[in-house]
Amino acid sequence: MNEAEFCIGSRHISRSVFQWTSQRRPVKLTGGRPGPPRFSKHVIHNHTLYIAGQVPYDLTDKSYKGQTEQVLKLIDTILEEGGSSKKNILKVCSFLRSIDEGADEYNAAWDAWCDRENLPVRTTIEAKLMSPEFLVEIDIVAAVQ
């Protein structure tokens, strides 16, 4: 192994894979809520789509399952417009207002939506979200085809 490579498990990876390039670009998409000017809602860099946390758009639905379904529908739109799909999701980070109250409903919606042949890594965290009406927020990292 030369100094331009390092090892992850049994694979040798070139350091250039991880170098910052001018390929980073915000993506103009129609899915999701309009983002505040503090950050990009979606960015593609090195054939990877990074989707900022998505929250439900219809807050009259007070169930974890309903809000999760709304967020996953937004994510479907963003993935498609960003040149990706569910089968290319690499990592999911889910935030629930209460794991005790919401995990079963969240998992039911997730299980109905996810690509069972290409499951990503997933982290689920209990968190105080930006609005008390939000029960669920999900951010995604996906490969772009």
PDB file of C-alpha atoms in Angstrom:
ATOM      1  CA  MET A   1       0.000   0.000   0.000  1.00  0.00           C
ATOM      2  CA  ASN A   2       1.493   3.363  -0.989  1.00  0.00           C
ATOM      3  CA  GLU A   3       0.976   6.655   0.873  1.00  0.00           C
ATOM      4  CA  ALA A   4      -1.913   7.663  -1.437  1.00  0.00           C
ATOM      5  CA  GLU A   5      -3.999   4.718  -0.195  1.00  0.00           C
ATOM      6  CA  PHE A   6      -5.375   3.528   3.106  1.00  0.00           C
ATOM      7  CA  CYS A   7      -7.170   0.396   4.193  1.00  0.00           C
ATOM      8  CA  ILE A   8     -10.800  -0.008   5.287  1.00  0.00           C
ATOM      9  CA  GLY A   9     -11.294  -3.624   6.261  1.00  0.00           C
ATOM     10  CA  SER A  10      -9.679  -5.602   3.463  1.00  0.00           C
ATOM     11  CA  ARG A  11     -10.223  -2.913   0.788  1.00  0.00           C
ATOM     12  CA  HIS A  12      -7.646  -0.343  -0.249  1.00  0.00           C
ATOM     13  CA  ILE A  13      -9.137   3.083  -0.907  1.00  0.00           C
ATOM     14  CA  SER A  14      -7.446   5.947  -2.724  1.00  0.00           C
ATOM     15  CA  ARG A  15      -7.267   9.138  -0.647  1.00  0.00           C
ATOM     16  CA  SER A  16      -8.426  11.093  -3.695  1.00  0.00           C
ATOM     17  CA  VAL A  17     -11.897   9.565  -3.244  1.00  0.00           C
ATOM     18  CA  PHE A  18     -12.316  11.657  -0.108  1.00  0.00           C
ATOM     19  CA  GLN A  19     -10.797  14.929  -1.303  1.00  0.00           C
ATOM     20  CA  TRP A  20     -13.107  17.932  -1.612  1.00  0.00           C
ATOM     21  CA  THR A  21     -13.701  18.879  -5.236  1.00  0.00           C
ATOM     22  CA  SER A  22     -15.649  21.525  -7.085  1.00  0.00           C
ATOM     23  CA  GLN A  23     -18.370  18.936  -7.778  1.00  0.00           C
ATOM     24  CA  ARG A  24     -20.300  19.992  -4.660  1.00  0.00           C
ATOM     25  CA  ARG A  25     -23.493  21.675  -5.744  1.00  0.00           C
ATOM     26  CA  PRO A  26     -26.882  22.459  -4.224  1.00  0.00           C
ATOM     27  CA  VAL A  27     -29.765  20.745  -5.983  1.00  0.00           C
ATOM     28  CA  LYS A  28     -32.891  22.674  -6.921  1.00  0.00           C
ATOM     29  CA  LEU A  29     -35.739  20.277  -6.168  1.00  0.00           C
ATOM     30  CA  THR A  30     -39.482  20.649  -5.761  1.00  0.00           C
ATOM     31  CA  GLY A  31     -39.862  18.135  -2.884  1.00  0.00           C
ATOM     32  CA  GLY A  32     -39.922  19.180   0.762  1.00  0.00           C
ATOM     33  CA  ARG A  33     -40.492  22.432   2.562  1.00  0.00           C
ATOM     34  CA  PRO A  34     -38.599  25.535   1.461  1.00  0.00           C
ATOM     35  CA  GLY A  35     -35.366  25.677   3.425  1.00  0.00           C
ATOM     36  CA  PRO A  36     -34.148  28.610   5.434  1.00  0.00           C
ATOM     37  CA  PRO A  37     -31.118  30.380   3.939  1.00  0.00           C
ATOM     38  CA  ARG A  38     -28.784  28.897   6.596  1.00  0.00           C
ATOM     39  CA  PHE A  39     -28.225  25.610   4.762  1.00  0.00           C
ATOM     40  CA  SER A  40     -28.915  23.639   1.595  1.00  0.00           C
ATOM     41  CA  LYS A  41     -31.849  21.268   1.797  1.00  0.00           C
ATOM     42  CA  HIS A  42     -30.199  18.889  -0.700  1.00  0.00           C
ATOM     43  CA  VAL A  43     -26.645  18.674  -2.062  1.00  0.00           C
ATOM     44  CA  ILE A  44     -24.898  16.351  -4.503  1.00  0.00           C
ATOM     45  CA  HIS A  45     -21.166  15.783  -4.070  1.00  0.00           C
ATOM     46  CA  ASN A  46     -19.072  13.018  -5.655  1.00  0.00           C
ATOM     47  CA  HIS A  47     -22.148  11.081  -6.846  1.00  0.00           C
ATOM     48  CA  THR A  48     -23.737  11.224  -3.396  1.00  0.00           C
ATOM     49  CA  LEU A  49     -27.047  12.936  -2.597  1.00  0.00           C
ATOM     50  CA  TYR A  50     -27.276  14.415   0.900  1.00  0.00           C
ATOM     51  CA  ILE A  51     -30.836  15.220   1.962  1.00  0.00           C
ATOM     52  CA  ALA A  52     -31.261  17.479   4.992  1.00  0.00           C
ATOM     53  CA  GLY A  53     -33.816  16.516   7.629  1.00  0.00           C
ATOM     54  CA  GLN A  54     -37.319  16.341   6.167  1.00  0.00           C
ATOM     55  CA  VAL A  55     -40.395  16.952   8.310  1.00  0.00           C
ATOM     56  CA  PRO A  56     -44.119  16.408   7.651  1.00  0.00           C
ATOM     57  CA  TYR A  57     -46.053  19.013   5.695  1.00  0.00           C
ATOM     58  CA  ASP A  58     -49.568  18.266   7.046  1.00  0.00           C
ATOM     59  CA  LEU A  59     -49.485  18.804  10.780  1.00  0.00           C
ATOM     60  CA  THR A  60     -53.164  17.889  11.193  1.00  0.00           C
ATOM     61  CA  ASP A  61     -51.962  14.265  11.200  1.00  0.00           C
ATOM     62  CA  LYS A  62     -50.890  13.648  14.794  1.00  0.00           C
ATOM     63  CA  SER A  63     -49.750  10.034  14.320  1.00  0.00           C
ATOM     64  CA  TYR A  64     -46.170   8.850  13.965  1.00  0.00           C
ATOM     65  CA  LYS A  65     -47.197   6.536  11.121  1.00  0.00           C
ATOM     66  CA  GLY A  66     -48.950   9.300   9.167  1.00  0.00           C
ATOM     67  CA  GLN A  67     -46.150  11.811   9.632  1.00  0.00           C
ATOM     68  CA  THR A  68     -43.539   9.190   8.707  1.00  0.00           C
ATOM     69  CA  GLU A  69     -45.475   8.341   5.515  1.00  0.00           C
ATOM     70  CA  GLN A  70     -45.555  12.055   4.595  1.00  0.00           C
ATOM     71  CA  VAL A  71     -41.805  12.431   5.127  1.00  0.00           C
ATOM     72  CA  LEU A  72     -41.032   9.273   3.135  1.00  0.00           C
ATOM     73  CA  LYS A  73     -43.209  10.570   0.278  1.00  0.00           C
ATOM     74  CA  LEU A  74     -41.143  13.790   0.265  1.00  0.00           C
ATOM     75  CA  ILE A  75     -37.945  11.734   0.293  1.00  0.00           C
ATOM     76  CA  ASP A  76     -39.196   9.689  -2.689  1.00  0.00           C
ATOM     77  CA  THR A  77     -39.617  12.922  -4.661  1.00  0.00           C
ATOM     78  CA  ILE A  78     -36.225  14.278  -3.648  1.00  0.00           C
ATOM     79  CA  LEU A  79     -34.473  10.993  -4.450  1.00  0.00           C
ATOM     80  CA  GLU A  80     -36.062  10.854  -7.909  1.00  0.00           C
ATOM     81  CA  GLU A  81     -35.308  14.477  -8.758  1.00  0.00           C
ATOM     82  CA  GLY A  82     -31.769  14.078  -7.416  1.00  0.00           C
ATOM     83  CA  GLY A  83     -31.086  11.075  -9.685  1.00  0.00           C
ATOM     84  CA  SER A  84     -31.319   8.377  -7.036  1.00  0.00           C
ATOM     85  CA  SER A  85     -33.826   5.909  -5.586  1.00  0.00           C
ATOM     86  CA  LYS A  86     -34.628   3.902  -2.454  1.00  0.00           C
ATOM     87  CA  LYS A  87     -32.309   1.109  -3.568  1.00  0.00           C
ATOM     88  CA  ASN A  88     -29.376   3.574  -3.471  1.00  0.00           C
ATOM     89  CA  ILE A  89     -29.929   4.867   0.074  1.00  0.00           C
ATOM     90  CA  LEU A  90     -26.749   4.409   2.090  1.00  0.00           C
ATOM     91  CA  LYS A  91     -27.624   5.940   5.470  1.00  0.00           C
ATOM     92  CA  VAL A  92     -30.749   7.091   7.261  1.00  0.00           C
ATOM     93  CA  CYS A  93     -30.896   9.143  10.435  1.00  0.00           C
ATOM     94  CA  SER A  94     -34.371   9.298  11.972  1.00  0.00           C
ATOM     95  CA  PHE A  95     -35.419  11.578  14.793  1.00  0.00           C
ATOM     96  CA  LEU A  96     -38.570  10.790  16.795  1.00  0.00           C
ATOM     97  CA  ARG A  97     -40.081  13.041  19.421  1.00  0.00           C
ATOM     98  CA  SER A  98     -40.635   9.946  21.601  1.00  0.00           C
ATOM     99  CA  ILE A  99     -39.160   6.515  20.897  1.00  0.00           C
ATOM    100  CA  ASP A 100     -41.515   4.925  23.446  1.00  0.00           C
ATOM    101  CA  GLU A 101     -44.623   6.427  21.819  1.00  0.00           C
ATOM    102  CA  GLY A 102     -43.567   6.362  18.180  1.00  0.00           C
ATOM    103  CA  ALA A 103     -41.180   3.510  17.373  1.00  0.00           C
ATOM    104  CA  ASP A 104     -43.816   0.921  16.446  1.00  0.00           C
ATOM    105  CA  GLU A 105     -45.758   3.287  14.146  1.00  0.00           C
ATOM    106  CA  TYR A 106     -42.551   4.657  12.642  1.00  0.00           C
ATOM    107  CA  ASN A 107     -41.255   1.144  11.959  1.00  0.00           C
ATOM    108  CA  ALA A 108     -44.580   0.094  10.389  1.00  0.00           C
ATOM    109  CA  ALA A 109     -44.395   2.991   7.917  1.00  0.00           C
ATOM    110  CA  TRP A 110     -40.677   2.394   7.307  1.00  0.00           C
ATOM    111  CA  ASP A 111     -41.152  -1.354   6.717  1.00  0.00           C
ATOM    112  CA  ALA A 112     -43.916  -0.699   4.167  1.00  0.00           C
ATOM    113  CA  TRP A 113     -41.736   1.848   2.318  1.00  0.00           C
ATOM    114  CA  CYS A 114     -38.135   0.619   2.357  1.00  0.00           C
ATOM    115  CA  ASP A 115     -36.449  -1.547  -0.281  1.00  0.00           C
ATOM    116  CA  ARG A 116     -36.007  -4.827   1.615  1.00  0.00           C
ATOM    117  CA  GLU A 117     -33.343  -6.001  -0.868  1.00  0.00           C
ATOM    118  CA  ASN A 118     -31.157  -2.911  -0.278  1.00  0.00           C
ATOM    119  CA  LEU A 119     -31.498  -1.915   3.358  1.00  0.00           C
ATOM    120  CA  PRO A 120     -29.375   1.076   4.386  1.00  0.00           C
ATOM    121  CA  VAL A 121     -27.719   1.600   7.731  1.00  0.00           C
ATOM    122  CA  ARG A 122     -30.116   3.441  10.032  1.00  0.00           C
ATOM    123  CA  THR A 123     -29.922   5.346  13.277  1.00  0.00           C
ATOM    124  CA  THR A 124     -33.037   6.322  15.236  1.00  0.00           C
ATOM    125  CA  ILE A 125     -32.742   9.008  17.893  1.00  0.00           C
ATOM    126  CA  GLU A 126     -35.222  10.497  20.342  1.00  0.00           C
ATOM    127  CA  ALA A 127     -35.031  14.280  19.968  1.00  0.00           C
ATOM    128  CA  LYS A 128     -36.796  17.533  20.677  1.00  0.00           C
ATOM    129  CA  LEU A 129     -37.671  18.687  17.152  1.00  0.00           C
ATOM    130  CA  MET A 130     -37.973  22.268  15.895  1.00  0.00           C
ATOM    131  CA  SER A 131     -41.757  22.392  16.332  1.00  0.00           C
ATOM    132  CA  PRO A 132     -43.811  20.550  18.960  1.00  0.00           C
ATOM    133  CA  GLU A 133     -46.147  19.375  16.165  1.00  0.00           C
ATOM    134  CA  PHE A 134     -43.321  17.478  14.451  1.00  0.00           C
ATOM    135  CA  LEU A 135     -43.148  13.869  15.559  1.00  0.00           C
ATOM    136  CA  VAL A 136     -40.655  12.709  12.908  1.00  0.00           C
ATOM    137  CA  GLU A 137     -37.669  14.099  11.004  1.00  0.00           C
ATOM    138  CA  ILE A 138     -35.553  12.021   8.607  1.00  0.00           C
ATOM    139  CA  ASP A 139     -32.313  12.793   6.777  1.00  0.00           C
ATOM    140  CA  ILE A 140     -30.819  10.586   4.083  1.00  0.00           C
ATOM    141  CA  VAL A 141     -27.542   9.961   2.279  1.00  0.00           C
ATOM    142  CA  ALA A 142     -27.895   8.163  -1.078  1.00  0.00           C
ATOM    143  CA  ALA A 143     -25.706   7.272  -4.025  1.00  0.00           C
ATOM    144  CA  VAL A 144     -26.581   8.993  -7.313  1.00  0.00           C
ATOM    145  CA  GLN A 145     -26.758   6.801 -10.408  1.00  0.00           C
TER     146      GLN A 145
END
